[in-house]
Amino acid sequence: MAPALPRRTLLQAALLGTAAPAMTYAATGRAAAATVPAPSAWTLRPFELKDVELGPGVFAAKRRLMLDHGRGYDVNRLLQVFRAGAGLSTGGAVAPGGWEGLDGEANGNLRGHYTGHFLTMLSQSYASTGDQAYADKIRTMVGALTEVRDALRRDPRVLSVTGRFGTAHENVRGSYQYIDLRAAVLGGAPAITLSAWVKPTHDANWTRVFDFGDNTTRYLYLAARNGSGVPRFAITTGGPGGEQALNGTAALPLDRWSHLAVTISGSTGTLYVNGAAVARNTSMTLNPAALGTLRNNWLGRSNFSADPVFAGALDEFNIWSRALTAAEITALQNDPASATPAGRGDLASYDFSETTGGTFADASGRGLTATLRRTWGGPSHPGFLAAYPETQFIELESMTSGDYTKVWAPYYTAHKILKGLLDAHLATDDDRALDLASGMCDWMHSQLSKLPDATLQRMWGIFSSGEFGGIVETIVDLHSITGRAEHLALAKLFDLDRLIDACAANTDTLDGLHANQHIPIFTGYVRLYDATGETRYLTAAKNFWGMVVPHRMYGIGGTSTAEFWKARGVIAGTISDTNAESCCAYNMLKLSRMLFFHDQDPKYMDYYERALYNQVLGSKQDKADAEKPLVTYFIGLRPGHVRDYTPKQGTTCCEGTGMESATKYQDSVYFKKADSSALYVNLYSPSTLTWSEKGVTVTQTTDYPREQGSTLTVGGGSAAFELKLRVPSWATSGFRVTVNGSAVSGTPAAGSYFTVPSRTWRSGDTIRVTVPFRLRVEKALDDPSLQTLFYGPVNLVGRDASTSHLQVGLYGNAALSGDLLPSLTPVPGRPLHYTLNGVEFAPFHEGTEDPTHAYVRRSEPKVVFGNTDSEVANPAKPDGTTLLDEIWAGAPFANKGALVTRVRSTVNSWVSAGLLSQVDGQKVVTTAQNARYVD
């Protein structure tokens, strides 16, 4: 019997027979831009960003800050690391720093990710506004990345710059380039002079001007900077411990030409800097002849692999088979060697006059042509595009544990770039962007399809190094446009089977996992369900969502502590400065949205409102900045925490997703049924929907969440459809809908969608939605006394510098409805701002730098009704439930009498249980009878 084919092989064979879907186009007011076809499995469909225009309000204000940042930012700064990696001119651009550069955390091993985010942000900005400035930036970036990919595919080429004399060659930092000289370059000469003009652009120690050797035992080198930052020449046949050296006295200046020369004659070696002898050793016993013919003869590269490659320009490198005199070296300062008494080097002479190609001619007459090379190997494979070498991806394949200083999530970064390119194509219809994206997937498929399943499973399970973000979602989206079977096969190669199988079985294995490494995986698996029909993907995603919400969710909608999940149900026990990584909220919103397309369970949109109106809005600072997007990494829930809007020097993953969030706030305000028979209003947000298919507009006029409701007005024409209005789960009473002033029949249920039956809507029809707010608390799952305050959808935070939880009582003047708001005092002229016990409470979504308290300690020491104190201590049961808790659990009360009846029955029960004395019980009842209440 023939051996069974692996599951992946069978899948790929099946996929090769799938038909390619046609590319679809959506008409816009600007140009025909491609769209990702909506999966047939979606029972709802989103509108495009261009179809929903935000009106004045908190979302528009936050978005304007981000739009201005993106519009003004020089994208050449982002392209710097890509161009450098390809050996192209960076035009003097300076990378933004932080994670997006060579000097950031973990040696810049995540560089390139932020460029992808920025492309997505620009694409969303252009799709929303039609502002050509964003399209121009997109085209600049796509054009540059196309040049980068082409450069990576070939051998390195000369980068000609202005030299000390004529032209010079520049090794751009990050290009990993060096010049390889022939083995005979030293010629076995016992006496020698080596001379070079250098213009270093970076101050890394141990960068070599030249290094000739066999290994790390037998060599001679000239370092532009030694461990003390000054030039050093050394020669040895016994490794570092046997070096005979010459050390300079001062560091070479950056971005300025300096001349270095070394002479050896007999027992004397001399180091010259700019014509002056700065070091002399008269006890040398080694010279090039003692080393013999050496294998590695390099300009700009060290025989010690950990040493950095020289970054800067090289001009006029000469080697003479004698020691030049001091006068001859002085003469080299002002003229090319060929115009001085010394003449060109007789062993080797390179003036770097080349402006094309990848070799340098030797003018010594010996014909020792030099070749430009990269330390990380030959040209990249077709389709590869990154700001660092393929080795990052290849090394991951043999790793068994994570080490982000060596390999930091290369497929995560690939996802951001891939997503940015796909979004660029969708926004501008630039075929170059689609070609780059498709090529990246071709390269990944060629790389990953060769690996055994066991290797893939190990890779994707490695913390940090194996993180791949939402790459599966983007690959499936790309496949829906290209129809390429290998693209869908590639998406399947990211299956993390143990996670999928556990979640499909509803087995919670999330404790200890890195949160944002796993959340975006599931958006991809939902899309794989759409593409393949394999139900385990969708089942796993739904169950996973339920493991996070509410079991690992903070009140603001965020999740994770120091990027990780702790034990299920532990909220109070994880409060810290590192709660709620902003990327987690971004990805949970995406997952919630996608699940809602399949299953219109209102819980998904309830979560969406919670996280969007609180954490996501609150993660963006309310301040303009041309340099940074000002978005939190960890939002922090520790008492007195001050939000950091420029974390880790900027350009983090969360600032990237924050840029995306702020330019797509409108993407889930409205959905439509797949057959366009119904319009879903998910969020109450000032906005105008242009429903071209129906020939109508729907405009929401509201100051929500400052206003407790919204007015929707139909415009443009007439159309028939059903209207589905979300009733938030917190809207437990008073939700009302009128059409043209007449009440719509039906009983709205909290946590549902209220249906206005299908009718032919005409221009001018008006729908008024009333959504009464009330102040309520949500208790931490593991400590009911630790609570967070909500007024309608808005999380209210105390602004106080104390680092201990604020003690808060809320029953003192509670309304008969159960609304706790009357216990707070409104701040005049500042909607949604209140004071309590001298502390201001304000919306979480305000992006200030005030110290905040998202959670407070509930403290109701006395039984108080209507601000009347009974002078009776508020007793508690062993589980922490107090007498007042049990009384107010019966709210709303129709009138004062209903409340008093509840008080009397509860008191009697507690007296009978021995939890309250008869005398104190009577005081409580009397106080309740005499108090005055807010309705």
PDB file of N, CA and C in Angstrom, residues 427-496:
ATOM      1  N   ALA A 427      -6.693  50.821  -2.198  1.00  0.00           N
ATOM      2  CA  ALA A 427      -7.035  52.246  -2.120  1.00  0.00           C
ATOM      3  C   ALA A 427      -6.720  52.986  -3.415  1.00  0.00           C
ATOM      4  N   THR A 428      -5.630  52.611  -4.081  1.00  0.00           N
ATOM      5  CA  THR A 428      -5.159  53.397  -5.232  1.00  0.00           C
ATOM      6  C   THR A 428      -5.156  52.622  -6.536  1.00  0.00           C
ATOM      7  N   ASP A 429      -5.446  51.327  -6.472  1.00  0.00           N
ATOM      8  CA  ASP A 429      -5.429  50.474  -7.659  1.00  0.00           C
ATOM      9  C   ASP A 429      -4.048  50.434  -8.300  1.00  0.00           C
ATOM     10  N   ASP A 430      -3.018  50.549  -7.481  1.00  0.00           N
ATOM     11  CA  ASP A 430      -1.633  50.503  -7.964  1.00  0.00           C
ATOM     12  C   ASP A 430      -1.230  49.035  -8.123  1.00  0.00           C
ATOM     13  N   ASP A 431      -1.051  48.606  -9.356  1.00  0.00           N
ATOM     14  CA  ASP A 431      -0.716  47.208  -9.608  1.00  0.00           C
ATOM     15  C   ASP A 431       0.656  46.831  -9.062  1.00  0.00           C
ATOM     16  N   ARG A 432       1.529  47.809  -8.884  1.00  0.00           N
ATOM     17  CA  ARG A 432       2.844  47.505  -8.319  1.00  0.00           C
ATOM     18  C   ARG A 432       2.689  46.988  -6.884  1.00  0.00           C
ATOM     19  N   ALA A 433       1.771  47.567  -6.139  1.00  0.00           N
ATOM     20  CA  ALA A 433       1.550  47.135  -4.765  1.00  0.00           C
ATOM     21  C   ALA A 433       1.025  45.705  -4.734  1.00  0.00           C
ATOM     22  N   LEU A 434       0.118  45.394  -5.652  1.00  0.00           N
ATOM     23  CA  LEU A 434      -0.406  44.031  -5.718  1.00  0.00           C
ATOM     24  C   LEU A 434       0.690  43.057  -6.115  1.00  0.00           C
ATOM     25  N   ASP A 435       1.544  43.461  -7.035  1.00  0.00           N
ATOM     26  CA  ASP A 435       2.648  42.599  -7.460  1.00  0.00           C
ATOM     27  C   ASP A 435       3.618  42.347  -6.303  1.00  0.00           C
ATOM     28  N   LEU A 436       3.907  43.387  -5.522  1.00  0.00           N
ATOM     29  CA  LEU A 436       4.789  43.210  -4.369  1.00  0.00           C
ATOM     30  C   LEU A 436       4.164  42.272  -3.351  1.00  0.00           C
ATOM     31  N   ALA A 437       2.875  42.455  -3.076  1.00  0.00           N
ATOM     32  CA  ALA A 437       2.186  41.610  -2.100  1.00  0.00           C
ATOM     33  C   ALA A 437       2.138  40.167  -2.583  1.00  0.00           C
ATOM     34  N   SER A 438       1.792  39.984  -3.837  1.00  0.00           N
ATOM     35  CA  SER A 438       1.727  38.631  -4.389  1.00  0.00           C
ATOM     36  C   SER A 438       3.099  37.967  -4.369  1.00  0.00           C
ATOM     37  N   GLY A 439       4.133  38.750  -4.695  1.00  0.00           N
ATOM     38  CA  GLY A 439       5.485  38.207  -4.677  1.00  0.00           C
ATOM     39  C   GLY A 439       5.925  37.788  -3.283  1.00  0.00           C
ATOM     40  N   MET A 440       5.554  38.577  -2.282  1.00  0.00           N
ATOM     41  CA  MET A 440       5.882  38.188  -0.905  1.00  0.00           C
ATOM     42  C   MET A 440       5.257  36.850  -0.551  1.00  0.00           C
ATOM     43  N   CYS A 441       4.014  36.654  -0.957  1.00  0.00           N
ATOM     44  CA  CYS A 441       3.354  35.379  -0.660  1.00  0.00           C
ATOM     45  C   CYS A 441       3.976  34.238  -1.458  1.00  0.00           C
ATOM     46  N   ASP A 442       4.366  34.511  -2.679  1.00  0.00           N
ATOM     47  CA  ASP A 442       5.063  33.486  -3.459  1.00  0.00           C
ATOM     48  C   ASP A 442       6.341  33.059  -2.749  1.00  0.00           C
ATOM     49  N   TRP A 443       7.090  34.060  -2.254  1.00  0.00           N
ATOM     50  CA  TRP A 443       8.334  33.747  -1.558  1.00  0.00           C
ATOM     51  C   TRP A 443       8.057  32.949  -0.286  1.00  0.00           C
ATOM     52  N   MET A 444       7.085  33.382   0.507  1.00  0.00           N
ATOM     53  CA  MET A 444       6.780  32.657   1.747  1.00  0.00           C
ATOM     54  C   MET A 444       6.325  31.235   1.455  1.00  0.00           C
ATOM     55  N   HIS A 445       5.537  31.066   0.417  1.00  0.00           N
ATOM     56  CA  HIS A 445       5.084  29.709   0.083  1.00  0.00           C
ATOM     57  C   HIS A 445       6.263  28.828  -0.311  1.00  0.00           C
ATOM     58  N   SER A 446       7.170  29.373  -1.109  1.00  0.00           N
ATOM     59  CA  SER A 446       8.330  28.576  -1.520  1.00  0.00           C
ATOM     60  C   SER A 446       9.198  28.217  -0.323  1.00  0.00           C
ATOM     61  N   GLN A 447       9.249  29.112   0.667  1.00  0.00           N
ATOM     62  CA  GLN A 447      10.074  28.879   1.842  1.00  0.00           C
ATOM     63  C   GLN A 447       9.424  27.901   2.811  1.00  0.00           C
ATOM     64  N   LEU A 448       8.140  28.093   3.082  1.00  0.00           N
ATOM     65  CA  LEU A 448       7.469  27.309   4.128  1.00  0.00           C
ATOM     66  C   LEU A 448       6.961  25.961   3.638  1.00  0.00           C
ATOM     67  N   SER A 449       6.599  25.865   2.360  1.00  0.00           N
ATOM     68  CA  SER A 449       6.027  24.603   1.863  1.00  0.00           C
ATOM     69  C   SER A 449       7.044  23.479   1.868  1.00  0.00           C
ATOM     70  N   LYS A 450       8.329  23.825   1.982  1.00  0.00           N
ATOM     71  CA  LYS A 450       9.376  22.793   2.020  1.00  0.00           C
ATOM     72  C   LYS A 450       9.555  22.204   3.417  1.00  0.00           C
ATOM     73  N   LEU A 451       8.985  22.848   4.415  1.00  0.00           N
ATOM     74  CA  LEU A 451       9.238  22.440   5.797  1.00  0.00           C
ATOM     75  C   LEU A 451       8.243  21.376   6.255  1.00  0.00           C
ATOM     76  N   PRO A 452       8.688  20.430   7.072  1.00  0.00           N
ATOM     77  CA  PRO A 452       7.757  19.438   7.633  1.00  0.00           C
ATOM     78  C   PRO A 452       6.743  20.116   8.551  1.00  0.00           C
ATOM     79  N   ASP A 453       5.574  19.478   8.685  1.00  0.00           N
ATOM     80  CA  ASP A 453       4.541  20.023   9.569  1.00  0.00           C
ATOM     81  C   ASP A 453       5.072  20.229  10.981  1.00  0.00           C
ATOM     82  N   ALA A 454       5.884  19.296  11.452  1.00  0.00           N
ATOM     83  CA  ALA A 454       6.397  19.391  12.824  1.00  0.00           C
ATOM     84  C   ALA A 454       7.231  20.650  13.011  1.00  0.00           C
ATOM     85  N   THR A 455       7.985  21.012  11.990  1.00  0.00           N
ATOM     86  CA  THR A 455       8.794  22.232  12.074  1.00  0.00           C
ATOM     87  C   THR A 455       7.906  23.462  12.127  1.00  0.00           C
ATOM     88  N   LEU A 456       6.879  23.479  11.282  1.00  0.00           N
ATOM     89  CA  LEU A 456       5.965  24.618  11.283  1.00  0.00           C
ATOM     90  C   LEU A 456       5.263  24.762  12.627  1.00  0.00           C
ATOM     91  N   GLN A 457       4.794  23.648  13.175  1.00  0.00           N
ATOM     92  CA  GLN A 457       4.097  23.704  14.470  1.00  0.00           C
ATOM     93  C   GLN A 457       5.034  24.238  15.558  1.00  0.00           C
ATOM     94  N   ARG A 458       6.277  23.805  15.517  1.00  0.00           N
ATOM     95  CA  ARG A 458       7.245  24.304  16.506  1.00  0.00           C
ATOM     96  C   ARG A 458       7.496  25.794  16.319  1.00  0.00           C
ATOM     97  N   MET A 459       7.688  26.208  15.094  1.00  0.00           N
ATOM     98  CA  MET A 459       7.955  27.620  14.814  1.00  0.00           C
ATOM     99  C   MET A 459       6.835  28.512  15.323  1.00  0.00           C
ATOM    100  N   TRP A 460       5.612  28.167  14.980  1.00  0.00           N
ATOM    101  CA  TRP A 460       4.483  29.057  15.313  1.00  0.00           C
ATOM    102  C   TRP A 460       4.171  29.040  16.801  1.00  0.00           C
ATOM    103  N   GLY A 461       4.705  28.104  17.518  1.00  0.00           N
ATOM    104  CA  GLY A 461       4.481  28.063  18.955  1.00  0.00           C
ATOM    105  C   GLY A 461       5.546  28.775  19.764  1.00  0.00           C
ATOM    106  N   ILE A 462       6.569  29.317  19.096  1.00  0.00           N
ATOM    107  CA  ILE A 462       7.662  29.983  19.811  1.00  0.00           C
ATOM    108  C   ILE A 462       7.261  31.413  20.137  1.00  0.00           C
ATOM    109  N   PHE A 463       7.363  31.776  21.401  1.00  0.00           N
ATOM    110  CA  PHE A 463       7.029  33.136  21.804  1.00  0.00           C
ATOM    111  C   PHE A 463       7.913  34.153  21.112  1.00  0.00           C
ATOM    112  N   SER A 464       7.304  35.187  20.637  1.00  0.00           N
ATOM    113  CA  SER A 464       7.950  36.348  20.039  1.00  0.00           C
ATOM    114  C   SER A 464       8.597  36.020  18.688  1.00  0.00           C
ATOM    115  N   SER A 465       9.575  35.163  18.668  1.00  0.00           N
ATOM    116  CA  SER A 465      10.268  34.894  17.411  1.00  0.00           C
ATOM    117  C   SER A 465       9.325  34.287  16.377  1.00  0.00           C
ATOM    118  N   GLY A 466       8.389  33.451  16.825  1.00  0.00           N
ATOM    119  CA  GLY A 466       7.482  32.792  15.899  1.00  0.00           C
ATOM    120  C   GLY A 466       6.165  33.509  15.683  1.00  0.00           C
ATOM    121  N   GLU A 467       6.003  34.673  16.250  1.00  0.00           N
ATOM    122  CA  GLU A 467       4.754  35.430  16.124  1.00  0.00           C
ATOM    123  C   GLU A 467       4.526  35.826  14.665  1.00  0.00           C
ATOM    124  N   PHE A 468       3.285  35.644  14.190  1.00  0.00           N
ATOM    125  CA  PHE A 468       3.018  36.006  12.793  1.00  0.00           C
ATOM    126  C   PHE A 468       1.811  36.917  12.622  1.00  0.00           C
ATOM    127  N   GLY A 469       1.271  37.429  13.724  1.00  0.00           N
ATOM    128  CA  GLY A 469       0.221  38.429  13.640  1.00  0.00           C
ATOM    129  C   GLY A 469      -0.981  37.956  12.857  1.00  0.00           C
ATOM    130  N   GLY A 470      -1.565  38.847  12.069  1.00  0.00           N
ATOM    131  CA  GLY A 470      -2.764  38.543  11.290  1.00  0.00           C
ATOM    132  C   GLY A 470      -2.455  38.190   9.859  1.00  0.00           C
ATOM    133  N   ILE A 471      -1.308  37.553   9.633  1.00  0.00           N
ATOM    134  CA  ILE A 471      -0.881  37.294   8.262  1.00  0.00           C
ATOM    135  C   ILE A 471      -1.844  36.383   7.511  1.00  0.00           C
ATOM    136  N   VAL A 472      -2.493  35.463   8.233  1.00  0.00           N
ATOM    137  CA  VAL A 472      -3.399  34.526   7.564  1.00  0.00           C
ATOM    138  C   VAL A 472      -4.576  35.280   6.952  1.00  0.00           C
ATOM    139  N   GLU A 473      -5.140  36.217   7.705  1.00  0.00           N
ATOM    140  CA  GLU A 473      -6.248  37.021   7.193  1.00  0.00           C
ATOM    141  C   GLU A 473      -5.855  37.739   5.905  1.00  0.00           C
ATOM    142  N   THR A 474      -4.677  38.349   5.906  1.00  0.00           N
ATOM    143  CA  THR A 474      -4.254  39.124   4.743  1.00  0.00           C
ATOM    144  C   THR A 474      -3.966  38.221   3.551  1.00  0.00           C
ATOM    145  N   ILE A 475      -3.376  37.060   3.807  1.00  0.00           N
ATOM    146  CA  ILE A 475      -3.099  36.129   2.701  1.00  0.00           C
ATOM    147  C   ILE A 475      -4.410  35.658   2.074  1.00  0.00           C
ATOM    148  N   VAL A 476      -5.398  35.353   2.903  1.00  0.00           N
ATOM    149  CA  VAL A 476      -6.697  34.919   2.351  1.00  0.00           C
ATOM    150  C   VAL A 476      -7.339  36.061   1.576  1.00  0.00           C
ATOM    151  N   ASP A 477      -7.226  37.276   2.094  1.00  0.00           N
ATOM    152  CA  ASP A 477      -7.748  38.423   1.343  1.00  0.00           C
ATOM    153  C   ASP A 477      -7.055  38.546  -0.012  1.00  0.00           C
ATOM    154  N   LEU A 478      -5.744  38.370  -0.008  1.00  0.00           N
ATOM    155  CA  LEU A 478      -4.999  38.443  -1.274  1.00  0.00           C
ATOM    156  C   LEU A 478      -5.465  37.340  -2.223  1.00  0.00           C
ATOM    157  N   HIS A 479      -5.636  36.152  -1.675  1.00  0.00           N
ATOM    158  CA  HIS A 479      -6.081  35.031  -2.501  1.00  0.00           C
ATOM    159  C   HIS A 479      -7.437  35.320  -3.141  1.00  0.00           C
ATOM    160  N   SER A 480      -8.312  36.019  -2.415  1.00  0.00           N
ATOM    161  CA  SER A 480      -9.630  36.318  -2.967  1.00  0.00           C
ATOM    162  C   SER A 480      -9.531  37.245  -4.170  1.00  0.00           C
ATOM    163  N   ILE A 481      -8.417  37.929  -4.323  1.00  0.00           N
ATOM    164  CA  ILE A 481      -8.196  38.796  -5.479  1.00  0.00           C
ATOM    165  C   ILE A 481      -7.426  38.058  -6.570  1.00  0.00           C
ATOM    166  N   THR A 482      -6.352  37.353  -6.185  1.00  0.00           N
ATOM    167  CA  THR A 482      -5.500  36.708  -7.191  1.00  0.00           C
ATOM    168  C   THR A 482      -6.037  35.363  -7.643  1.00  0.00           C
ATOM    169  N   GLY A 483      -6.747  34.668  -6.752  1.00  0.00           N
ATOM    170  CA  GLY A 483      -7.211  33.332  -7.086  1.00  0.00           C
ATOM    171  C   GLY A 483      -6.108  32.299  -7.158  1.00  0.00           C
ATOM    172  N   ARG A 484      -4.905  32.653  -6.706  1.00  0.00           N
ATOM    173  CA  ARG A 484      -3.757  31.753  -6.793  1.00  0.00           C
ATOM    174  C   ARG A 484      -3.876  30.661  -5.735  1.00  0.00           C
ATOM    175  N   ALA A 485      -3.902  29.419  -6.160  1.00  0.00           N
ATOM    176  CA  ALA A 485      -4.068  28.304  -5.226  1.00  0.00           C
ATOM    177  C   ALA A 485      -2.954  28.253  -4.201  1.00  0.00           C
ATOM    178  N   GLU A 486      -1.723  28.590  -4.600  1.00  0.00           N
ATOM    179  CA  GLU A 486      -0.614  28.527  -3.659  1.00  0.00           C
ATOM    180  C   GLU A 486      -0.749  29.567  -2.554  1.00  0.00           C
ATOM    181  N   HIS A 487      -1.493  30.635  -2.824  1.00  0.00           N
ATOM    182  CA  HIS A 487      -1.698  31.631  -1.776  1.00  0.00           C
ATOM    183  C   HIS A 487      -2.611  31.081  -0.683  1.00  0.00           C
ATOM    184  N   LEU A 488      -3.656  30.391  -1.064  1.00  0.00           N
ATOM    185  CA  LEU A 488      -4.512  29.778  -0.044  1.00  0.00           C
ATOM    186  C   LEU A 488      -3.771  28.650   0.669  1.00  0.00           C
ATOM    187  N   ALA A 489      -2.965  27.896  -0.088  1.00  0.00           N
ATOM    188  CA  ALA A 489      -2.150  26.852   0.539  1.00  0.00           C
ATOM    189  C   ALA A 489      -1.184  27.459   1.551  1.00  0.00           C
ATOM    190  N   LEU A 490      -0.648  28.633   1.237  1.00  0.00           N
ATOM    191  CA  LEU A 490       0.246  29.313   2.163  1.00  0.00           C
ATOM    192  C   LEU A 490      -0.487  29.661   3.456  1.00  0.00           C
ATOM    193  N   ALA A 491      -1.685  30.171   3.346  1.00  0.00           N
ATOM    194  CA  ALA A 491      -2.445  30.525   4.550  1.00  0.00           C
ATOM    195  C   ALA A 491      -2.603  29.326   5.475  1.00  0.00           C
ATOM    196  N   LYS A 492      -2.802  28.163   4.909  1.00  0.00           N
ATOM    197  CA  LYS A 492      -2.960  26.948   5.715  1.00  0.00           C
ATOM    198  C   LYS A 492      -1.674  26.536   6.403  1.00  0.00           C
ATOM    199  N   LEU A 493      -0.555  26.988   5.901  1.00  0.00           N
ATOM    200  CA  LEU A 493       0.722  26.604   6.512  1.00  0.00           C
ATOM    201  C   LEU A 493       0.935  27.278   7.868  1.00  0.00           C
ATOM    202  N   PHE A 494       0.076  28.229   8.204  1.00  0.00           N
ATOM    203  CA  PHE A 494       0.181  28.895   9.498  1.00  0.00           C
ATOM    204  C   PHE A 494      -0.768  28.293  10.535  1.00  0.00           C
ATOM    205  N   ASP A 495      -1.352  27.158  10.232  1.00  0.00           N
ATOM    206  CA  ASP A 495      -2.193  26.478  11.223  1.00  0.00           C
ATOM    207  C   ASP A 495      -1.369  26.132  12.460  1.00  0.00           C
ATOM    208  N   LEU A 496      -1.807  26.582  13.618  1.00  0.00           N
ATOM    209  CA  LEU A 496      -1.212  26.173  14.883  1.00  0.00           C
ATOM    210  C   LEU A 496      -2.194  25.186  15.490  1.00  0.00           C
TER     211      LEU A 496
END
